[in-house]
mmCIF file of C-alpha atoms in Angstrom:
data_model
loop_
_atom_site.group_PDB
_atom_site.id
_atom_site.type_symbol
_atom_site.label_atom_id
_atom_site.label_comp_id
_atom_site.label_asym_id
_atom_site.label_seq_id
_atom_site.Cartn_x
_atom_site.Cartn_y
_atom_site.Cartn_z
ATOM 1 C CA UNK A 25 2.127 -0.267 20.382
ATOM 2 C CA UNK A 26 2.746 0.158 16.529
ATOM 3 C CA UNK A 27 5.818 -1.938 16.988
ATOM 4 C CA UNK A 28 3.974 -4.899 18.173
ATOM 5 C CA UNK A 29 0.951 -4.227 16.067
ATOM 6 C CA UNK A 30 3.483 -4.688 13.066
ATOM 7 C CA UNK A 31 5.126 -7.729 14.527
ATOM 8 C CA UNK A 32 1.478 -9.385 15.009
ATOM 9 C CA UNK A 33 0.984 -8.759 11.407
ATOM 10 C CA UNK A 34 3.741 -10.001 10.063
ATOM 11 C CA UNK A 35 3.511 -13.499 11.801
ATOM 12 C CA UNK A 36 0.108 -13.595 10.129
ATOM 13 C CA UNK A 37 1.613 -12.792 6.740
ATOM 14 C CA UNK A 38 1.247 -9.351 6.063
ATOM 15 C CA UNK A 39 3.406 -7.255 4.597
ATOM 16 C CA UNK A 40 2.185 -3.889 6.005
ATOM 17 C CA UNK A 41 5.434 -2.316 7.239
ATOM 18 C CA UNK A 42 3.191 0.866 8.664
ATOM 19 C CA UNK A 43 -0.289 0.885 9.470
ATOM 20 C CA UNK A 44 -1.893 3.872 10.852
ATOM 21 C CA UNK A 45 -5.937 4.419 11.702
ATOM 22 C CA UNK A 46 -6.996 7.816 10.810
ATOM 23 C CA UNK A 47 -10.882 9.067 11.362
ATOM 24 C CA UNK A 48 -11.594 6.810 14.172
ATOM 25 C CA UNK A 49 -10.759 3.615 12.398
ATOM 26 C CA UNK A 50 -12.970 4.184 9.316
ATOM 27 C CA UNK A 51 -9.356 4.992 6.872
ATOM 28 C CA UNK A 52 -6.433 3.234 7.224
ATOM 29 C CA UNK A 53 -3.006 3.973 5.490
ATOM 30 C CA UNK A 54 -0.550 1.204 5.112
ATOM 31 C CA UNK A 55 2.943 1.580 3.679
ATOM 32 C CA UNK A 56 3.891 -1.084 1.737
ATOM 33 C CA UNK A 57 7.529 -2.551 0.672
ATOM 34 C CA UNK A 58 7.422 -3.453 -3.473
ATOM 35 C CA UNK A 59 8.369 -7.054 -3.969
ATOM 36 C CA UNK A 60 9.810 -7.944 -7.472
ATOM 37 C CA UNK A 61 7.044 -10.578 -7.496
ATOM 38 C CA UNK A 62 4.271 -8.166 -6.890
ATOM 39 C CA UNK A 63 1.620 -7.605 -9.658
ATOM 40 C CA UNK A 64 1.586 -3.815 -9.290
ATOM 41 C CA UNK A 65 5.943 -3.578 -10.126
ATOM 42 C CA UNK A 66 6.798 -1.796 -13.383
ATOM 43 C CA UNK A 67 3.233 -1.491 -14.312
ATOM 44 C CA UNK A 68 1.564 3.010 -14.649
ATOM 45 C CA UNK A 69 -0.486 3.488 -12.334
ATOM 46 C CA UNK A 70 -3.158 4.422 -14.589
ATOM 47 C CA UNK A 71 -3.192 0.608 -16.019
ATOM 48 C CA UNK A 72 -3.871 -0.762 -12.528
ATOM 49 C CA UNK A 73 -7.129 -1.384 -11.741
ATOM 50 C CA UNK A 74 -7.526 -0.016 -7.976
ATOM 51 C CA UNK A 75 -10.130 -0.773 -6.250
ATOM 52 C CA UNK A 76 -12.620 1.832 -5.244
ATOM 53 C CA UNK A 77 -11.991 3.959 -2.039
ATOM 54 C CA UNK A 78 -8.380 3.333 -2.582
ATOM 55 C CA UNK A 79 -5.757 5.968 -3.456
ATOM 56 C CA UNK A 80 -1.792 5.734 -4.082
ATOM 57 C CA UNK A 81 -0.578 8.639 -1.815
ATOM 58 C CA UNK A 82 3.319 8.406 -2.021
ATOM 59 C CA UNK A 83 5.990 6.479 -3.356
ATOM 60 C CA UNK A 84 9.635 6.720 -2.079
ATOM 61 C CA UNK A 85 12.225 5.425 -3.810
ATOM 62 C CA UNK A 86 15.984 5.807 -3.205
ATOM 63 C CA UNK A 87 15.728 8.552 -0.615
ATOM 64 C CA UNK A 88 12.990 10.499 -2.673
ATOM 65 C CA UNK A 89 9.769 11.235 -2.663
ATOM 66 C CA UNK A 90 6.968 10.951 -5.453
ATOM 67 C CA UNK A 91 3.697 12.118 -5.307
ATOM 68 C CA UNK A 92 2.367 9.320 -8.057
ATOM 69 C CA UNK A 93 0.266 10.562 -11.103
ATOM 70 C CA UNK A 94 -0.898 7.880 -13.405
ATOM 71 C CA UNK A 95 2.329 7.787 -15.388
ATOM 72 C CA UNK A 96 4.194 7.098 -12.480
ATOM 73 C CA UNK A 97 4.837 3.079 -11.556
ATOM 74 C CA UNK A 98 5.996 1.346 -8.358
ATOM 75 C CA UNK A 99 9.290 -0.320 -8.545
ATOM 76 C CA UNK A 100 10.658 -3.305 -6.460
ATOM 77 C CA UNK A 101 12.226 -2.092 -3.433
ATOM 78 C CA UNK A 102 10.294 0.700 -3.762
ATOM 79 C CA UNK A 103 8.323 1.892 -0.568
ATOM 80 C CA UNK A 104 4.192 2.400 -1.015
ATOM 81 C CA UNK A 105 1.510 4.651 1.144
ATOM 82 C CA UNK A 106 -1.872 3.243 -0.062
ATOM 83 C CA UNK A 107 -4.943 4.888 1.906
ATOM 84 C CA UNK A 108 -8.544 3.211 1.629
ATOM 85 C CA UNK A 109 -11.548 2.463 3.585
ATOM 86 C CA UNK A 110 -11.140 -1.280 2.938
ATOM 87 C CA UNK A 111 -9.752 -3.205 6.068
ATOM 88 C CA UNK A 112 -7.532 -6.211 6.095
ATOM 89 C CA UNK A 113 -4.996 -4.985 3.186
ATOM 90 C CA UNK A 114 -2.495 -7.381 3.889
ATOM 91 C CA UNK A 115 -0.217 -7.320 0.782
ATOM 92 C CA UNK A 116 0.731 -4.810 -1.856
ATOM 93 C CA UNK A 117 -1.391 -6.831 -4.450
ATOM 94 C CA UNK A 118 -3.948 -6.381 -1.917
ATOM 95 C CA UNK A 119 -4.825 -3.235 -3.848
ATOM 96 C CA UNK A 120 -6.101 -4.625 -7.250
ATOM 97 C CA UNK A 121 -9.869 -5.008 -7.805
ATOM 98 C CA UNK A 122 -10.717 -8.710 -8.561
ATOM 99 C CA UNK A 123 -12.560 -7.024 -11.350
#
């Protein structure tokens, strides 16, 4: 089921390589793969306006794991877990508040 749930997705653009619904739907968490195009990349985390209800959980990068503080930033290639409350994250940028 998550196989094809991810192959739906990603023939309508998304690039949400895991998506999991937690708390009967009302949380998702999506990993995310870091583009070098992406407007997150290179940038601390605490310089990145998030939008609300949304929290950086993990970052792995070359076969480790980082639990992100602000002083931490994404890198390309880099692989994201973003949990939030909003639905239809689609792409990393997806994150950012339009603030």
């Amino acid at each position: 089921i998550a196989r094809y749930i991810r192959a739906v997705q990603n023939s309508l653009g998304s690039n949400v390589e895991t998506l999991y619904r937690l708390n009967e739907g009302r949380v998702e968490a999506l990993e995310f793969r870091v583009k070098s195009s992406s407007r997150v990349a290179n940038i601390p985390l605490s310089k990145l306006n998030l939008k609300d209800d949304l929290q950086i959980i993990s970052i792995a990068r070359r076969g480790r794991i980082i639990l992100p503080t602000g002083s931490d930033s994404v890198m390309p290639d880099d692989s994201v877990v973003v949990i939030t409350k909003h639905k239809g994250l689609k792409d990393l940028d997806d994150i950012l508040s339009r603030r």
